[in-house]
XYZ file of N, CA and C in Angstrom:
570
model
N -30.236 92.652 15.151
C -31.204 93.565 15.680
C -31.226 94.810 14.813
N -32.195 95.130 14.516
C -32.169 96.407 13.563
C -33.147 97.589 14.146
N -32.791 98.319 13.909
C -33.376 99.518 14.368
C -33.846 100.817 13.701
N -34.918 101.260 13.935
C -34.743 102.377 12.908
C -34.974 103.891 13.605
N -34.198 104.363 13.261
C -33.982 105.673 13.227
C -34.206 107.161 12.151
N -35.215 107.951 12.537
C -35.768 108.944 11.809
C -35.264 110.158 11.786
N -35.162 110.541 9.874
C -34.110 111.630 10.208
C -34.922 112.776 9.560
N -35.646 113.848 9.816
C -36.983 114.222 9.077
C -37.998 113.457 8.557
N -38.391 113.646 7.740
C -39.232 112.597 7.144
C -39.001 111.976 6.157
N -37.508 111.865 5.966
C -37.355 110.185 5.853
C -37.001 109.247 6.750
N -37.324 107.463 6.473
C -36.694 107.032 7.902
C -35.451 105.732 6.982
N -34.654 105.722 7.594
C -33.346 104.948 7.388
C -33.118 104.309 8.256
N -33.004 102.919 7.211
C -32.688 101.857 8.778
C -31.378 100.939 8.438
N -31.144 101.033 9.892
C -29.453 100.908 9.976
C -29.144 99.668 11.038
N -28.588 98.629 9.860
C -28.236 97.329 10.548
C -26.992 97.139 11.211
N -27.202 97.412 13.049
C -25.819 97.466 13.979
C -25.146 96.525 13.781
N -25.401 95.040 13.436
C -24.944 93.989 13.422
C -23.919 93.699 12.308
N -24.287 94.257 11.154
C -23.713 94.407 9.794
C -22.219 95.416 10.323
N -22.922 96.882 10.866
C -21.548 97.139 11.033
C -20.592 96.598 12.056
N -21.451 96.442 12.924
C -20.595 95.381 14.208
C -19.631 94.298 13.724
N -20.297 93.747 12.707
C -19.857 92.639 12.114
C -18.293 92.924 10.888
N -18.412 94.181 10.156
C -17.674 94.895 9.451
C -16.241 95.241 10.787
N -16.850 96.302 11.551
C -15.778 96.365 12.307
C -14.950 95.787 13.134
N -15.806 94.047 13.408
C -14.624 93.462 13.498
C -13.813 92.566 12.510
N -14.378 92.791 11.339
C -13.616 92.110 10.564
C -12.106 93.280 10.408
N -12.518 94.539 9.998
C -11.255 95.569 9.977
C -10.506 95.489 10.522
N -10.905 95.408 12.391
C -9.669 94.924 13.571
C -8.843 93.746 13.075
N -9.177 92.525 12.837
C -8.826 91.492 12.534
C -7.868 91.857 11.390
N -8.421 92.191 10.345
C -7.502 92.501 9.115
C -6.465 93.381 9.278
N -6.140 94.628 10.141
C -5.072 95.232 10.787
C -4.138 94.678 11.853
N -5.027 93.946 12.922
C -4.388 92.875 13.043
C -3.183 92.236 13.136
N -3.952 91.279 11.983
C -2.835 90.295 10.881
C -1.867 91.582 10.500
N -2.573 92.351 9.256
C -1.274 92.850 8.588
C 0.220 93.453 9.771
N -0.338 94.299 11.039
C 0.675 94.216 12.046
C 1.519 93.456 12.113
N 1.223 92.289 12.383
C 1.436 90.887 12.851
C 2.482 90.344 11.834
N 1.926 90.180 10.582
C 2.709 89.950 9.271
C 4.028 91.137 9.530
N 3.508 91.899 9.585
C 4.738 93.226 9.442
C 5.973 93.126 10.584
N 5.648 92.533 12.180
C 6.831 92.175 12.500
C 7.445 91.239 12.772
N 6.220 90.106 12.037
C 6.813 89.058 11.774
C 8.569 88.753 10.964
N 7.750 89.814 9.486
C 8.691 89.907 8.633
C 10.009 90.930 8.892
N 9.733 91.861 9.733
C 10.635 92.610 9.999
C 11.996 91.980 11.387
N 11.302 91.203 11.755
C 12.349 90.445 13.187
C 12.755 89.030 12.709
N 12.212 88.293 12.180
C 12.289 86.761 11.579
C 12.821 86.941 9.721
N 12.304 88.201 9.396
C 12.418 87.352 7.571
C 13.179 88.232 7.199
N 14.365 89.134 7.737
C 15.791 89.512 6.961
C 15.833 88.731 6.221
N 16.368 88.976 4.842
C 17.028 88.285 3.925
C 18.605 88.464 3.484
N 19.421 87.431 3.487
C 21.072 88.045 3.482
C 21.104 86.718 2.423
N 21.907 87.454 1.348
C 22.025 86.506 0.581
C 24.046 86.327 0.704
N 24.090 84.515 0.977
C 25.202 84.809 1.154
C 26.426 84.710 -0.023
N 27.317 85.013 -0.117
C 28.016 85.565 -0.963
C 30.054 84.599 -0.983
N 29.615 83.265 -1.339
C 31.433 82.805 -1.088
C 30.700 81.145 -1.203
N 31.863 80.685 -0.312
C 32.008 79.610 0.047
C 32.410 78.996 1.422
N 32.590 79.904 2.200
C 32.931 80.161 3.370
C 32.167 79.092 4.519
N 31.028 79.338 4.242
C 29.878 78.810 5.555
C 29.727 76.747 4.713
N 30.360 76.779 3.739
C 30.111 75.241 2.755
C 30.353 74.280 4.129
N 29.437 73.257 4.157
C 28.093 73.127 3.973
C 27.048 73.304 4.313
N 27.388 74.401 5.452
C 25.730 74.891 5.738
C 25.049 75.827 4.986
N 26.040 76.692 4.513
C 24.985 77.426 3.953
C 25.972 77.862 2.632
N 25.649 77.305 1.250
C 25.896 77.593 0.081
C 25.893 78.756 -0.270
N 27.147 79.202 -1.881
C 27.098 80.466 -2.575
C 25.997 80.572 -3.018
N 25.341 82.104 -2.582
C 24.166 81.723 -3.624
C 22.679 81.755 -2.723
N 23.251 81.035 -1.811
C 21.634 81.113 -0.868
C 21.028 82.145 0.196
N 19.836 82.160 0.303
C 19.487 83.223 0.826
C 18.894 82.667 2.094
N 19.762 83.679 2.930
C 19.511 83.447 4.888
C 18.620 84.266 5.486
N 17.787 83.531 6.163
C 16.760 84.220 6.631
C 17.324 84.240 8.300
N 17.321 85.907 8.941
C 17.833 86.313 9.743
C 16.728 86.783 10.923
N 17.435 85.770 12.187
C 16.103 86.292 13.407
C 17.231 87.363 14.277
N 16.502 88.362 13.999
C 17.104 89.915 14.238
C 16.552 90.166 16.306
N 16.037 89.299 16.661
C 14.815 89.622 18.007
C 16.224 88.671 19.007
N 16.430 87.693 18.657
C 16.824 86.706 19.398
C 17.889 87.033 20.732
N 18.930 88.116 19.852
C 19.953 88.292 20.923
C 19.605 89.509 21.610
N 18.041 89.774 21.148
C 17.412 91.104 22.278
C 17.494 89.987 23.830
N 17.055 89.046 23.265
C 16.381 88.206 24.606
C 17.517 87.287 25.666
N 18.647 86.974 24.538
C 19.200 86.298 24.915
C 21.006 86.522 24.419
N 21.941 86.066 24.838
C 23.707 86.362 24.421
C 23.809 85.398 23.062
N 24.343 86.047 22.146
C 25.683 85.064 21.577
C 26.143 83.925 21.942
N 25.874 82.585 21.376
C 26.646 81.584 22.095
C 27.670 80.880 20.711
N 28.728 80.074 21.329
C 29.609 79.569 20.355
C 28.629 78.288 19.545
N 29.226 78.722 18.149
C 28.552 78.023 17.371
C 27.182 78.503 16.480
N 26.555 79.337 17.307
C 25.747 80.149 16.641
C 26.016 80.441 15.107
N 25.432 80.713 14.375
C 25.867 80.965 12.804
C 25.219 82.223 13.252
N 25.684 83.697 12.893
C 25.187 84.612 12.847
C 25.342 85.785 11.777
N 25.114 86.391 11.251
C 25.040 87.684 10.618
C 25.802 88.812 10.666
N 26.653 89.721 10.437
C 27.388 90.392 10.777
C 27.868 91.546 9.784
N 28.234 93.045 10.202
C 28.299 93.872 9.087
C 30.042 93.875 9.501
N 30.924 93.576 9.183
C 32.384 93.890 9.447
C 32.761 95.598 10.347
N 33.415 95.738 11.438
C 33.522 96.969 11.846
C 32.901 97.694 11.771
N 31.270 97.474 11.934
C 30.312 98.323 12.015
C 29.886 98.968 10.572
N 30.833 98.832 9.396
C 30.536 99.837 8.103
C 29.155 99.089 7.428
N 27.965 100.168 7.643
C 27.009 99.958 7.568
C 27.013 99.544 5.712
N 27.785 100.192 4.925
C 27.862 100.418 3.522
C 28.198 98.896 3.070
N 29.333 97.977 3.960
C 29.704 97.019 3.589
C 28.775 95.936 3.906
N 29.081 94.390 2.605
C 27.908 93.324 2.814
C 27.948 92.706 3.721
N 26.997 92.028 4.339
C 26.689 91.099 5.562
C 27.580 90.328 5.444
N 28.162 90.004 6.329
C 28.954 88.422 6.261
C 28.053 86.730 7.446
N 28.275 85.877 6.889
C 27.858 84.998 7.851
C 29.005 83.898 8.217
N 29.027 83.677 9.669
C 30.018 83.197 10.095
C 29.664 82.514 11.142
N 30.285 81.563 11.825
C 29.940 80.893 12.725
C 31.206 81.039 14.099
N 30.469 81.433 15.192
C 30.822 81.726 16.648
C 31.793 80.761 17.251
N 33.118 81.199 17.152
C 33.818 80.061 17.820
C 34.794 80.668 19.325
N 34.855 81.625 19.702
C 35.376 82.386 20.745
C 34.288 83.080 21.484
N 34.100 83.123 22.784
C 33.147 84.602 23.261
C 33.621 85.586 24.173
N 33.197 86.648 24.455
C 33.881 87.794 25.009
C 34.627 86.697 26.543
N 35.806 87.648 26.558
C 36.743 87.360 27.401
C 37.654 86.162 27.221
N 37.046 85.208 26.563
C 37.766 84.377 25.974
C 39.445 84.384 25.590
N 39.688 83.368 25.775
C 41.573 83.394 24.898
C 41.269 82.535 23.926
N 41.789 82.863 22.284
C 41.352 81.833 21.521
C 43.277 81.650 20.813
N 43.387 80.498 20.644
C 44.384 80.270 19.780
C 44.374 79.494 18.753
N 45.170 79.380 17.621
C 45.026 78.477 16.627
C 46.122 77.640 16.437
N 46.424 76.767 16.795
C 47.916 75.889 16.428
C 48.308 74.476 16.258
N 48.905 74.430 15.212
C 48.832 72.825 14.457
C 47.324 72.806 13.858
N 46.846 73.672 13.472
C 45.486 73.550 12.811
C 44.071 73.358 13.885
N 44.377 73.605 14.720
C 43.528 73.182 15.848
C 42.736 74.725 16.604
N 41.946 74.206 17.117
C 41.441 75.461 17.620
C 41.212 75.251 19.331
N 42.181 76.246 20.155
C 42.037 75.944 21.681
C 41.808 77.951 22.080
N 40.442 77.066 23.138
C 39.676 77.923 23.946
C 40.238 78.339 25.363
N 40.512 79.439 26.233
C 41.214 79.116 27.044
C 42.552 77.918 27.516
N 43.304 77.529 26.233
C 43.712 76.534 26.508
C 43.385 75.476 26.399
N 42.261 74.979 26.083
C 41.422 73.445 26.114
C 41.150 73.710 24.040
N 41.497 72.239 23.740
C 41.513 72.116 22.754
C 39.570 72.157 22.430
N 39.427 73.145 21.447
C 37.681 72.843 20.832
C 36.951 71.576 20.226
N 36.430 71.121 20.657
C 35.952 70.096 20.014
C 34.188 70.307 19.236
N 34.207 70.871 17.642
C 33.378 71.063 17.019
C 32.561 69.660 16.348
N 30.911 69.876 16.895
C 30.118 68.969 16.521
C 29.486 68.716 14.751
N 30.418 70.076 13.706
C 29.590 70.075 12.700
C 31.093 70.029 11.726
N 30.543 69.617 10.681
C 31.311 69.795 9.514
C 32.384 71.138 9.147
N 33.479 70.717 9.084
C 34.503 72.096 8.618
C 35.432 71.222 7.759
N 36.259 72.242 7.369
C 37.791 71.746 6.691
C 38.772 72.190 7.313
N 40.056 71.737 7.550
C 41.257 71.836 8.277
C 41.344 73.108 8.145
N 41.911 73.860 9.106
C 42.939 75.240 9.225
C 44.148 74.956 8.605
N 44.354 75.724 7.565
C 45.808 75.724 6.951
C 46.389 77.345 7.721
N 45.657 78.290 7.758
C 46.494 79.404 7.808
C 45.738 79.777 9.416
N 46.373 80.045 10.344
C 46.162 80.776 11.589
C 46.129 82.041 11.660
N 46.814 82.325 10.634
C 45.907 84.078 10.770
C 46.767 84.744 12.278
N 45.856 85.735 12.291
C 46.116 86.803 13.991
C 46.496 85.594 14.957
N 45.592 84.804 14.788
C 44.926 83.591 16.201
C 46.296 82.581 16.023
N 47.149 82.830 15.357
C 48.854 82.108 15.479
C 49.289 82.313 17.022
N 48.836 83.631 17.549
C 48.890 84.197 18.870
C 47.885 84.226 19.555
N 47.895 84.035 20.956
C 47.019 83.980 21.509
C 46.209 85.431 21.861
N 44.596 85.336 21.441
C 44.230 86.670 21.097
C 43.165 86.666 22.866
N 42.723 87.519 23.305
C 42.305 87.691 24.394
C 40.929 88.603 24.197
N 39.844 88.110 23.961
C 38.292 88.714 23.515
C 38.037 89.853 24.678
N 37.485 90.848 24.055
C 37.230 92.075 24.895
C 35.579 91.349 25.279
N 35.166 92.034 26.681
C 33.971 91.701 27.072
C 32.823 91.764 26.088
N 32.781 92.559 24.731
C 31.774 92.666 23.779
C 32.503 92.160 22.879
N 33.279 91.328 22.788
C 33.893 90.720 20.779
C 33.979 89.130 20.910
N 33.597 88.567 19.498
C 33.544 87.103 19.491
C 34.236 87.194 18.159
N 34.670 85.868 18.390
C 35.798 85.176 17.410
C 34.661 84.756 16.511
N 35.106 84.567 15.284
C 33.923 83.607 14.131
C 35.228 83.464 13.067
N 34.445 82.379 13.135
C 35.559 81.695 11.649
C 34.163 80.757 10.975
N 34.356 80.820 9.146
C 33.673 80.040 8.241
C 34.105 78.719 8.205
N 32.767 78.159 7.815
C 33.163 76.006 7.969
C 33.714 75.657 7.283
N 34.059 76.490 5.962
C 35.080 76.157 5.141
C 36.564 76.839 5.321
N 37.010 76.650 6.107
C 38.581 77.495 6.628
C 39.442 77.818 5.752
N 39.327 76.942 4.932
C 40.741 77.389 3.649
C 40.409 78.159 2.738
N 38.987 78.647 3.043
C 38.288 79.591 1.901
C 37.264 80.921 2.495
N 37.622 81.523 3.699
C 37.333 81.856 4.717
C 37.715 83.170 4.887
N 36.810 84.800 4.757
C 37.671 85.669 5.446
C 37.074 85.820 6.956
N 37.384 85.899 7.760
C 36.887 85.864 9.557
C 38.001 86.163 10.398
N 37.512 86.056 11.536
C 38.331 86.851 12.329
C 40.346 86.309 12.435
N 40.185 85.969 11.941
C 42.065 85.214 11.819
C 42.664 86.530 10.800
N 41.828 87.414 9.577
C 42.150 88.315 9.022
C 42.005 89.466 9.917
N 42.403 90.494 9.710
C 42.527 91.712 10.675
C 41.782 92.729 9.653
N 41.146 92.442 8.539
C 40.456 93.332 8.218
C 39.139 93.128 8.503
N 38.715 91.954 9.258
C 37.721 91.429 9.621
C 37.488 91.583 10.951
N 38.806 90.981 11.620
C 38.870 91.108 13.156
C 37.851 90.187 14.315
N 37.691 90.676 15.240
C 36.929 90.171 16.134
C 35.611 91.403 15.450
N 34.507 90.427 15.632
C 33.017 91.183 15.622
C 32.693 91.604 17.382
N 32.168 92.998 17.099
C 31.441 93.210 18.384
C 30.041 93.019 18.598
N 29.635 92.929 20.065
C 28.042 92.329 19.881
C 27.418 93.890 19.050
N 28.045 94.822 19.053
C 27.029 95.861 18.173
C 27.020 95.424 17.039
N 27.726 95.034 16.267
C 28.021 94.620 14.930
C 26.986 93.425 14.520
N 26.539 92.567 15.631
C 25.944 90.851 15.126
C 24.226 92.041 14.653
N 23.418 91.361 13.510
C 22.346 91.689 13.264
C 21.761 90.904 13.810
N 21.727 89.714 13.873
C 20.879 88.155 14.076
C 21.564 87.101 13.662
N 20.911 86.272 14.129
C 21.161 84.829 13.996
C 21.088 84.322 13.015
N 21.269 83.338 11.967
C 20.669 82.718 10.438
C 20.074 81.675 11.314
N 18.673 81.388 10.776
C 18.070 80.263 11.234
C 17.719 79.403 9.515
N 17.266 80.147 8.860
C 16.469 79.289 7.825
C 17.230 79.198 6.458
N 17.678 78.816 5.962
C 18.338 79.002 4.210
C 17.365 78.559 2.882
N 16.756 79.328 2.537
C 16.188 79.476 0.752
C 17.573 79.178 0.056
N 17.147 77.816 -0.545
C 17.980 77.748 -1.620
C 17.431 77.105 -2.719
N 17.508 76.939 -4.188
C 17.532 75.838 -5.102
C 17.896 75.376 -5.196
N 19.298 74.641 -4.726
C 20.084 74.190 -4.738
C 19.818 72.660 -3.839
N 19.149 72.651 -2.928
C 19.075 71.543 -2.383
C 18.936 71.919 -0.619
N 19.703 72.971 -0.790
C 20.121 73.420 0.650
C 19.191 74.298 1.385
N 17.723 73.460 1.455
C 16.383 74.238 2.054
C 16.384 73.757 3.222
N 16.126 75.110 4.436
C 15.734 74.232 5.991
C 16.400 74.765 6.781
N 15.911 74.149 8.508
C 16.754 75.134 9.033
C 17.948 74.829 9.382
N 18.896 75.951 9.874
C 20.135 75.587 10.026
C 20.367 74.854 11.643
């Protein structure tokens, strides 16, 4: 529909539809970019991980894509692979580790074994034997906010069995690792 409108004596005519049509393309295009923006900001952390620790889920070398939203919604559960800055020091690198104790928990380590309250753990994924028990030689007793994590590769592993590592608190977890970028072979989710 066009219309015209007179502005002295000239007259200028001005197609509503065109801009109608413009302004919703702008909405749309702000939008998305929003959209993109916390997409990438809650889902596409990038932690590149750094060892051998997490072998074979997640290789030296590869880069973890971290869902930062998840434990807004929901707790920590064992097994989780998650993200973590050591004792809060914001300066120090991410570590990734996988959830094997949760708050209140008793965790022990003995004869290479890993028992939860007493009940021996029985893990559904790939690891290597415990040679060293660490702290967890004793039976350690999780504060209502700290979880145990130990790497799938144990004999090559710093996590909570070291005391410079310790138990992580839930302030400390960033997110979850869901996705791994790698070249290596090791693309997909975890």
């Amino acid at each position: 529909m066009k219309k015209r409108i007179q502005f002295g004596k000239e007259k200028k005519q001005i197609d509503y539809d065109l801009i109608r049509t413009v302004g919703i393309w702008a909405f749309k295009i702000i939008l998305v970019c929003l959209l993109a923006l916390v997409i990438v900001f809650y889902f596409g952390r990038q932690v590149k991980n750094s060892g051998d620790s997490m072998r074979p889920a997640v290789l030296d070398g590869d880069i973890v894509l971290v869902n930062r939203m998840i434990y807004d919604a929901s707790k920590p559960k064992r097994s989780d692979i998650i993200v973590f800055k050591p004792n809060g020091n914001e300066n120090a690198r991410s570590y990734i580790k996988r959830i094997i104790g949760l708050p209140g928990e008793t965790v022990q380590i003995k004869d290479g074994e890993i028992y939860i309250d007493g009940e021996k753990l029985e893990e559904k994924y790939e690891t290597t034997a415990i040679e060293d028990a660490g702290t967890a030689s004793e039976e350690i007793t999780l504060d209502g906010d700290e979880y145990f994590v130990l790497g799938d590769n144990r004999r090559n592993s710093e996590d909570s069995r070291m005391a410079d590592i310790g138990h992580v608190k839930r302030s400390e977890i960033e997110g979850k690792a869901w996705f791994v970028l790698s070249t290596k072979g090791n693309f997909g989710f975890i």
